[in-house]
Tab-separated table of C-alpha atoms and ligand atoms in Angstrom:
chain	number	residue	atom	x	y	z
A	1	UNK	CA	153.213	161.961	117.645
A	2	UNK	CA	152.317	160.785	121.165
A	3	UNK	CA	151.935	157.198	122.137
A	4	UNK	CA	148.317	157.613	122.871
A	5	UNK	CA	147.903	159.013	119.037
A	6	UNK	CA	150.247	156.486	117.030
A	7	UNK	CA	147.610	153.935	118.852
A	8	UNK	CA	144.453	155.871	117.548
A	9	UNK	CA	146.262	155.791	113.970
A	10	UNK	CA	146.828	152.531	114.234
A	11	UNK	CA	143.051	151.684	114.827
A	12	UNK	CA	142.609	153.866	111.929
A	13	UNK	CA	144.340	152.250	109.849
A	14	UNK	CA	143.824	148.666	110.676
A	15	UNK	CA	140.117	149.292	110.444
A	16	UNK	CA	140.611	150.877	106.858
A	17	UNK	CA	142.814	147.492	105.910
A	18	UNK	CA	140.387	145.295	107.465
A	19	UNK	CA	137.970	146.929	105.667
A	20	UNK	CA	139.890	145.973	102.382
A	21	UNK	CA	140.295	142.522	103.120
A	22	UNK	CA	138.924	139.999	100.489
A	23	UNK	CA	139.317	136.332	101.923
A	24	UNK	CA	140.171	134.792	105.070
A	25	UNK	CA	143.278	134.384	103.715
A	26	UNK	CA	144.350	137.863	103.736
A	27	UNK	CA	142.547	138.640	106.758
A	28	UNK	CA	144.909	135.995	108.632
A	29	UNK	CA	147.841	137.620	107.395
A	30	UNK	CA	146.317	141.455	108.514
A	31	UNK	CA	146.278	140.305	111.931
A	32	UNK	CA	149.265	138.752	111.852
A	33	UNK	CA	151.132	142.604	110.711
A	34	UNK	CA	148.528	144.454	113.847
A	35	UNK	CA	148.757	141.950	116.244
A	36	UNK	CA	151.851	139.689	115.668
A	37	UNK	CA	155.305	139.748	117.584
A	38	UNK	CA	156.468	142.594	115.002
A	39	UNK	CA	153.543	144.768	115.124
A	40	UNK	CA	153.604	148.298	115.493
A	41	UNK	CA	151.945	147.836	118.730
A	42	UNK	CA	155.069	145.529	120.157
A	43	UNK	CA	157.102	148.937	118.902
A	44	UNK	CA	155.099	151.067	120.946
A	45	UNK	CA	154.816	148.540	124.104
A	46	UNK	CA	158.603	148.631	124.100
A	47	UNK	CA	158.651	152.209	124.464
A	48	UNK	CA	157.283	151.760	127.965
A	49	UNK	CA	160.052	151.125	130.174
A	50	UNK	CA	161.197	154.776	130.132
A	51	UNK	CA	158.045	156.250	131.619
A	52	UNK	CA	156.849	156.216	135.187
A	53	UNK	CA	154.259	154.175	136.513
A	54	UNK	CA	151.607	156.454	136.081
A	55	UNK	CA	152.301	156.757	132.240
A	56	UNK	CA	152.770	152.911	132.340
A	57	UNK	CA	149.290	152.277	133.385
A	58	UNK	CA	147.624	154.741	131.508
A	59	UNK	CA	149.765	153.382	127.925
A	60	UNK	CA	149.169	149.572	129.125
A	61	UNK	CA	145.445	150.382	129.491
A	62	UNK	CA	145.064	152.057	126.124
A	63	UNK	CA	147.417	149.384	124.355
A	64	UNK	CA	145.110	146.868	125.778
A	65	UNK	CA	141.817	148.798	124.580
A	66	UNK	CA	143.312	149.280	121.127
A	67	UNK	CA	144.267	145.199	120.877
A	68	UNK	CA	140.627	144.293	121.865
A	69	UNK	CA	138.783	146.904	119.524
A	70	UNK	CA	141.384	145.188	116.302
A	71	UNK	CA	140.362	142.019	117.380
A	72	UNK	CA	137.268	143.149	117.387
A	73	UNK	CA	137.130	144.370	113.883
A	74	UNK	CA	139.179	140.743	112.521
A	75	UNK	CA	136.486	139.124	114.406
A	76	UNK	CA	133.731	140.504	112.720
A	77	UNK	CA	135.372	140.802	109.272
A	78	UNK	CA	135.429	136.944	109.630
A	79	UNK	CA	132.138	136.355	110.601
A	80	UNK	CA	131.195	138.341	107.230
A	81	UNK	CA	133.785	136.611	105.063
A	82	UNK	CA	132.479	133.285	105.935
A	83	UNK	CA	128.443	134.224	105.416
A	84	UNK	CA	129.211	136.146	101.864
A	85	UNK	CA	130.852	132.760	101.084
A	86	UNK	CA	127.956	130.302	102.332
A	87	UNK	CA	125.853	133.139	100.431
A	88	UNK	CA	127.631	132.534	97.213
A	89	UNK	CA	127.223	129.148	97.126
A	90	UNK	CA	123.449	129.215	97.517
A	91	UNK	CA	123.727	131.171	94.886
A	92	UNK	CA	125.818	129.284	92.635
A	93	UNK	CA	123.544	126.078	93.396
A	94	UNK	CA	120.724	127.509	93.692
A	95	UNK	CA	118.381	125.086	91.134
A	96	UNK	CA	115.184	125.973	88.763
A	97	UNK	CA	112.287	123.707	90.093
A	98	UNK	CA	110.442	124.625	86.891
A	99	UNK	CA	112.451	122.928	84.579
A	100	UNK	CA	111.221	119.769	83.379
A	101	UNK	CA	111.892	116.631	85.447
A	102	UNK	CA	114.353	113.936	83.974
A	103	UNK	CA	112.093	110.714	83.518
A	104	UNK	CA	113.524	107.631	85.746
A	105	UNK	CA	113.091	104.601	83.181
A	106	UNK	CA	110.247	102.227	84.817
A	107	UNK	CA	110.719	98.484	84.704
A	108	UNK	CA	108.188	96.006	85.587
A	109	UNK	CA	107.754	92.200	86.310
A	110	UNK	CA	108.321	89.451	83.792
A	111	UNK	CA	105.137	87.950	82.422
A	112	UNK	CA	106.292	84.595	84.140
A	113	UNK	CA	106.815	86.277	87.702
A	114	UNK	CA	103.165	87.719	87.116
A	115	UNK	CA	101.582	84.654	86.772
A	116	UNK	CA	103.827	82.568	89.545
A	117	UNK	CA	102.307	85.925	92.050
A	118	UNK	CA	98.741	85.423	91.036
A	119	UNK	CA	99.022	81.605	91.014
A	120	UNK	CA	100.145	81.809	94.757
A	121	UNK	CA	98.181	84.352	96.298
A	122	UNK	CA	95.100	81.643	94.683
A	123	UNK	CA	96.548	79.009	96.128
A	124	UNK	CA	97.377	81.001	99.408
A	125	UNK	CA	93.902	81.441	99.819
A	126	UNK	CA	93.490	77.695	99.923
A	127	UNK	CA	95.467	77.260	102.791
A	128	UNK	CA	98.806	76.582	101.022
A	129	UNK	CA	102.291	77.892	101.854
A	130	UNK	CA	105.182	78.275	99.022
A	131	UNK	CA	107.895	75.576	99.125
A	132	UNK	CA	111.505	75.280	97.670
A	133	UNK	CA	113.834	73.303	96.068
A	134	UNK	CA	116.992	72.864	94.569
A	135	UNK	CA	117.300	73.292	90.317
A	136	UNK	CA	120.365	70.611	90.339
A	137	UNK	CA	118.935	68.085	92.286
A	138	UNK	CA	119.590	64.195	93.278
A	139	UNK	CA	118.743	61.448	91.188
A	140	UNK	CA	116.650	59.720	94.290
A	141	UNK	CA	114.892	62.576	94.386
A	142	UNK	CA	113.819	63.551	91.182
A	143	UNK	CA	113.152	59.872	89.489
A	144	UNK	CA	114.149	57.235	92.850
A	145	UNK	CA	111.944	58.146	95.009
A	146	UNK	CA	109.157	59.502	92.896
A	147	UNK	CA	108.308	55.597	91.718
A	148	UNK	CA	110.906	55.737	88.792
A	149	UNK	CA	113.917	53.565	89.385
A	150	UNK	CA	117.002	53.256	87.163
A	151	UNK	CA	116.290	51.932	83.788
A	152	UNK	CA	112.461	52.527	84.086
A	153	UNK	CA	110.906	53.597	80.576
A	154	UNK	CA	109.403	56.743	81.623
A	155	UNK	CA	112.925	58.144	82.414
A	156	UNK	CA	112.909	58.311	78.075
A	157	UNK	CA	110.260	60.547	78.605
A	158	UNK	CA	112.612	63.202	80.769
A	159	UNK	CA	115.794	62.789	79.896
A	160	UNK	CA	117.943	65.986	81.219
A	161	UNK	CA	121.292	67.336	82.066
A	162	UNK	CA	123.426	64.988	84.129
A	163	UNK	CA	126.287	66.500	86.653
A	164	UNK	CA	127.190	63.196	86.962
A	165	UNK	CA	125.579	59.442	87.380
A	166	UNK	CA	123.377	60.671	91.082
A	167	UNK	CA	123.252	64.206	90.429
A	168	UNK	CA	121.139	65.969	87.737
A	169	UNK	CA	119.151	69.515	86.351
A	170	UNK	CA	115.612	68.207	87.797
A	171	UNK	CA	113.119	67.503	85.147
A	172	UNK	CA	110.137	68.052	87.177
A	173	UNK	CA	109.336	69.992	90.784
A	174	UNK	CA	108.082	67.004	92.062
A	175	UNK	CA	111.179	65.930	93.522
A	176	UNK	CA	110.212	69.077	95.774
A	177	UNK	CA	107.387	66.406	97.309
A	178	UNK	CA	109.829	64.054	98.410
A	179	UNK	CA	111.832	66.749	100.040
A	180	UNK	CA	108.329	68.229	101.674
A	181	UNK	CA	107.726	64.967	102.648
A	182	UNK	CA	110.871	63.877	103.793
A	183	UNK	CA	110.701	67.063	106.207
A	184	UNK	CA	107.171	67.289	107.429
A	185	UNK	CA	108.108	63.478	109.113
A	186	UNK	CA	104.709	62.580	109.032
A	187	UNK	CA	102.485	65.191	109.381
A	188	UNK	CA	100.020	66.735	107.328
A	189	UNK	CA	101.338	68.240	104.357
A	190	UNK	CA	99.703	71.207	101.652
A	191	UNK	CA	102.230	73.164	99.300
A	192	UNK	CA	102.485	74.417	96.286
A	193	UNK	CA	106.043	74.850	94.796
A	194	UNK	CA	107.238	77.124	91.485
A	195	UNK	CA	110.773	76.741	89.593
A	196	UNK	CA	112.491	76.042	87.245
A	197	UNK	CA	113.297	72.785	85.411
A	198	UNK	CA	115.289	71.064	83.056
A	199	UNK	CA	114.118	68.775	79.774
A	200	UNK	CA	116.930	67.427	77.209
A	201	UNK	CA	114.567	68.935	74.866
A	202	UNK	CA	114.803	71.007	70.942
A	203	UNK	CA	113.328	74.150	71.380
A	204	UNK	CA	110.683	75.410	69.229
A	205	UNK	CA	107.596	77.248	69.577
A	206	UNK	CA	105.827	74.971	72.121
A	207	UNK	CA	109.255	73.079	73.536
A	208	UNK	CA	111.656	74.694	75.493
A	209	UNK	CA	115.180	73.023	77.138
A	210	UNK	CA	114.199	74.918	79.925
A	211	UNK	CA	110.962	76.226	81.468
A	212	UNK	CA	108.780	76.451	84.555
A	213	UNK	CA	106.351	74.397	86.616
A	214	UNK	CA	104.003	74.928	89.860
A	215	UNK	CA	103.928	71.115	92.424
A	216	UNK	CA	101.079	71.575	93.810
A	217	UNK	CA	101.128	68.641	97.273
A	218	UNK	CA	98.704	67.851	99.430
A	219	UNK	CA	98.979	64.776	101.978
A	220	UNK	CA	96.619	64.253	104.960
A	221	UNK	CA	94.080	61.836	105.955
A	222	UNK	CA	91.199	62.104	104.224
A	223	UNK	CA	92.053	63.466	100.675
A	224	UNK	CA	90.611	61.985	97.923
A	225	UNK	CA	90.040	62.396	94.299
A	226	UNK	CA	87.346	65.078	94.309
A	227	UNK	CA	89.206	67.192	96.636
A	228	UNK	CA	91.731	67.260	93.854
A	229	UNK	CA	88.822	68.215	91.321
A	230	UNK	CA	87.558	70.949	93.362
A	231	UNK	CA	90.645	72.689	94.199
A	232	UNK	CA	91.659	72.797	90.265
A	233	UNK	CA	87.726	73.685	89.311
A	234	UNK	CA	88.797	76.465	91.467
A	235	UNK	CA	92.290	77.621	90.241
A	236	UNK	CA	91.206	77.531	86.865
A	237	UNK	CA	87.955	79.919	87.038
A	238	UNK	CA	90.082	82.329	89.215
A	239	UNK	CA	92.904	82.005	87.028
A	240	UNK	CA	90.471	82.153	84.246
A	241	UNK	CA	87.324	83.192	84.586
A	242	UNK	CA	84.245	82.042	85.833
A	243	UNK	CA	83.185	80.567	82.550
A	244	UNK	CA	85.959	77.748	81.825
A	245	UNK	CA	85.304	74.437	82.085
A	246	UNK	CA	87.640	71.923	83.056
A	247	UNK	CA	88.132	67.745	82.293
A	248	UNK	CA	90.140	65.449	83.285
A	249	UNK	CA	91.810	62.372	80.791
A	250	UNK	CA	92.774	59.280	82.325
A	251	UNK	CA	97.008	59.373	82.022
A	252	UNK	CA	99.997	57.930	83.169
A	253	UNK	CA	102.653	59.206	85.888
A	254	UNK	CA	104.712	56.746	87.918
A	255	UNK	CA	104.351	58.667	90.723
A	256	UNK	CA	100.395	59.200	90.481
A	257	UNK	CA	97.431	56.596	90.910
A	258	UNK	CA	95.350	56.675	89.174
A	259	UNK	CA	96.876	59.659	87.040
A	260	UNK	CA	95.030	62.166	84.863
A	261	UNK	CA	95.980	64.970	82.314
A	262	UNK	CA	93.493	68.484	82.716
A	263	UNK	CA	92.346	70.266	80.011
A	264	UNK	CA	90.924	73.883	80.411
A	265	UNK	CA	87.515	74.792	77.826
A	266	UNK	CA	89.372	76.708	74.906
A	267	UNK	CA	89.321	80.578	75.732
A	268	UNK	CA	89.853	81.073	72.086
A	269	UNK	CA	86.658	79.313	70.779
A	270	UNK	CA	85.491	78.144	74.239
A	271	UNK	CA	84.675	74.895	73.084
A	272	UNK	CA	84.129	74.888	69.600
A	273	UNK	CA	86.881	73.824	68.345
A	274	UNK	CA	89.702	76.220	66.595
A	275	UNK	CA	93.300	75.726	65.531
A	276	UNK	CA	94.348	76.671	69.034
A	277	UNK	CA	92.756	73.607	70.701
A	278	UNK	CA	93.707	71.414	67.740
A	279	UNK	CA	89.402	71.301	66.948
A	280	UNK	CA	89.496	69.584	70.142
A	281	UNK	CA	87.263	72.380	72.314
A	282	UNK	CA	90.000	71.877	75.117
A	283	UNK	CA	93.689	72.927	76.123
A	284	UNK	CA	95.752	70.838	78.357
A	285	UNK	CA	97.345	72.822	81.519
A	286	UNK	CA	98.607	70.312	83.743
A	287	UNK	CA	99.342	66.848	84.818
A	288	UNK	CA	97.943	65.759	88.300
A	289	UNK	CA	96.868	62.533	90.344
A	290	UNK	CA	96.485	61.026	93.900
A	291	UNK	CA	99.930	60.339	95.080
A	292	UNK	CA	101.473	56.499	94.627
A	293	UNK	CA	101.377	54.490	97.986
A	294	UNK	CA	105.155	53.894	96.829
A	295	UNK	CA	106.009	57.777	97.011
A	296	UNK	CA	103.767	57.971	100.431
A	297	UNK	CA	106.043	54.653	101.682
A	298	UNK	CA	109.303	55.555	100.697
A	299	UNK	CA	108.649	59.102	102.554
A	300	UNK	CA	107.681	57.268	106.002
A	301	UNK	CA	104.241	57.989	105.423
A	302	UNK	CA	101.592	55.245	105.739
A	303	UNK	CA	100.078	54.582	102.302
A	304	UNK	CA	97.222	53.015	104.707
A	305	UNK	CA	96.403	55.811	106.381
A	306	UNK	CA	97.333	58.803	104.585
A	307	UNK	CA	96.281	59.938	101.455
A	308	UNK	CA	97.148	62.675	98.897
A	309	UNK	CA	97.114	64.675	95.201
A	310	UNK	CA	99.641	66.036	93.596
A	311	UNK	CA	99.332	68.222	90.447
A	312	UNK	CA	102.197	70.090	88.092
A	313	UNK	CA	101.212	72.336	86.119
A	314	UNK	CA	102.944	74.635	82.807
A	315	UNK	CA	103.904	78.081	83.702
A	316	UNK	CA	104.878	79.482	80.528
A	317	UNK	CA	101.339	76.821	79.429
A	318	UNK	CA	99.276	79.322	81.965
A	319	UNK	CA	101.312	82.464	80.433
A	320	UNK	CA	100.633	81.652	76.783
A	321	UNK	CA	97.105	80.966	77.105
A	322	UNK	CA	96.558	83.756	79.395
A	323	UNK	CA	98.212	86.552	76.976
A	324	UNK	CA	97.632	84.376	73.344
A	325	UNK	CA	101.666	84.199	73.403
A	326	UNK	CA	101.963	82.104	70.175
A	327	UNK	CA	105.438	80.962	71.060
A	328	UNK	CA	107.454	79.645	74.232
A	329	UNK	CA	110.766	81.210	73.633
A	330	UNK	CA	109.630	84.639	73.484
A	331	UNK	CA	109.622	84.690	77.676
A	332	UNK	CA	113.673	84.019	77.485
A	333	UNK	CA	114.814	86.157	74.675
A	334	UNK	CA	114.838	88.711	75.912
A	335	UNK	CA	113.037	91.377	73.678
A	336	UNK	CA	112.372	94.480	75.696
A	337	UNK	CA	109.369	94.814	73.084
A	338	UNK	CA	107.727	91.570	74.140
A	339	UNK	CA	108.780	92.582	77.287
A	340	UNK	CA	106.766	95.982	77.278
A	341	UNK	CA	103.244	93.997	76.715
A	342	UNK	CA	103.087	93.246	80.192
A	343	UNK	CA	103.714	96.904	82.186
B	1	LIG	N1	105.771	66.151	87.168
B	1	LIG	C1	104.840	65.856	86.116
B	1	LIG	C2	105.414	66.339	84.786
B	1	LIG	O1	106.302	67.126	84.789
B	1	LIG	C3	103.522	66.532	86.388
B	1	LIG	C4	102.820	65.973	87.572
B	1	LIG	C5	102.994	66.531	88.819
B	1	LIG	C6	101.938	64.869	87.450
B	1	LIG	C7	102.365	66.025	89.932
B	1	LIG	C8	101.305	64.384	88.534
B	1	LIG	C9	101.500	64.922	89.754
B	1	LIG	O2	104.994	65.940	83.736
């Protein structure tokens, strides 16, 4: 067989093994046995030097030719190895969109971080922003400064969790005032603060060790008593409803003068006395009161020209009436069915 024929064979042949191939694999080592430093074409290149120049050029050309068109056919082989294989794994993956979808369990907000959201977009709406404070907080803060030295009776009234002989788990968010105050240096001041606090307390259905409170604080120069009125007249018939009444009691808080307590118009009987409101007609919600010149003094704020109120009110309180929740510790039990109600 002449040169010129051994190379069509060759192209012959490689094309039919090329044709054969199955993965890139194989097709690496195909072109390795056409083209590689042993290949029959090597064989037939070294049979060159014996022929004259003429035969050279015309055996170099055609070598040449038949290198490209194998190429050629590896190339192309490869090209259609690697698209059969991106092809099979659409395939493989490919998904059903009519199945059913899996359902993604929904949560939702705690009954208590319901009513702390509505409380403050109300109280937004007055004007107030949201203040912080700490949950282990100073003695001076929560009881020193708020009116209530060491050894003062109504400490009996809150006794907590001490760190240590300065440092306590606050009973109250009032101590948030004195902070507000301390900060604002004298200006104007309207807040209204949620958290938690602290009470050395047995828990049953209406007591809880701990629980949650709103500070409401507002210090400027002309506050007085009715502004107080109005702005809880408010809260409670958005909170509410339109038809609640409210009434204030005459109380005691060290840090309030004069102090009341605020009852809400009983949503159960609304008024006419039930077992809910005790026969009373009325639930109490909150504590409030125009701040104590001492509180105003010991904040660098001039009892003489400032003024201010201050009110705290029951979270869970708010919650419980709100939903009928019958007792307190349901909110920290945990009971994904109690939970549930509130979706
Ligand atoms: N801190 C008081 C309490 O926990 C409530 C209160 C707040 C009373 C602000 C007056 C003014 O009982």
């Amino acid at each position: 067989m002449s040169n010129i024929d051994q190379l069509t064979q060759l192209i012959e042949d490689a094309k039919k093994a090329i044709d054969e191939v199955k993965s890139i694999h194989e097709l690496n080592e195909t072109k390795a046995w056409y083209l590689g430093k042993k290949s029959p074409l090597q064989a037939i290149m070294k049979t060159m030097k014996d022929l004259s120049i003429e035969e050279k050029k015309e055996l170099g050309q055609k070598v040449n030719e038949c290198r490209d068109q194998i190429n050629k056919l590896i190339d192309d082989k490869r090209v259609a190895l690697e698209e059969a294989k991106i092809l099979e794994k659409l395939n493989s993956e490919k998904i059903d969109v009519t199945l059913p979808g899996k359902k993604v369990a929904r949560g939702s907000y705690h009954p208590l971080t319901q009513i702390i959201m509505e409380v403050e977009s109300i109280f937004k709406g007055m004007g107030y922003t949201v203040a912080e404070g700490p949950e282990v907080e100073l003695d001076v803060f929560n009881f020193e400064m708020l009116n209530v030295p060491k050894g003062h009776p109504a400490r009996d009234m809150q006794d907590t969790f001490y760190i240590n002989e300065s440092i306590l788990l606050r009973t109250q968010t009032s101590p948030v005032q004195v902070r507000t105050l301390l900060e604002s240096k004298g200006a104007p001041v309207k807040i209204l603060c949620p958290g938690k606090v602290y009470r050395r307390d047995d828990d049953d259905a209406t007591h809880s060790h701990q629980f949650m409170q709103f500070e409401g604080l507002v210090v400027d120069k002309h506050i007085t008593m009715s502004d107080l009125k109005g702005t809880l007249k408010l809260f409670v018939n958005k909170m509410f409803g339109e038809d609640f009444q409210i009434r204030f009691r005459p109380s005691f808080f060290p840090f309030t003068e004069p102090s009341v307590e605020v009852d809400v118009s009983c949503f159960k009987c609304e008024g006419k006395g039930c077992p809910m409101c005790k026969q009373t007609g009325w639930i109490e919600i909150l504590g409030a009161g125009m701040v104590h010149p001492n509180v105003l003094k010991a904040s660098g704020y001039d009892p003489k020209l400032y003024r201010g109120f201050a009110f705290g009110i029951g979270i869970e309180r708010v919650a419980m009436l709100r939903h009928g929740i019958d007792d307190i510790r349901h909110f920290y039990t945990d009971d994904i069915r109690f939970l549930q109600q509130f979706e």
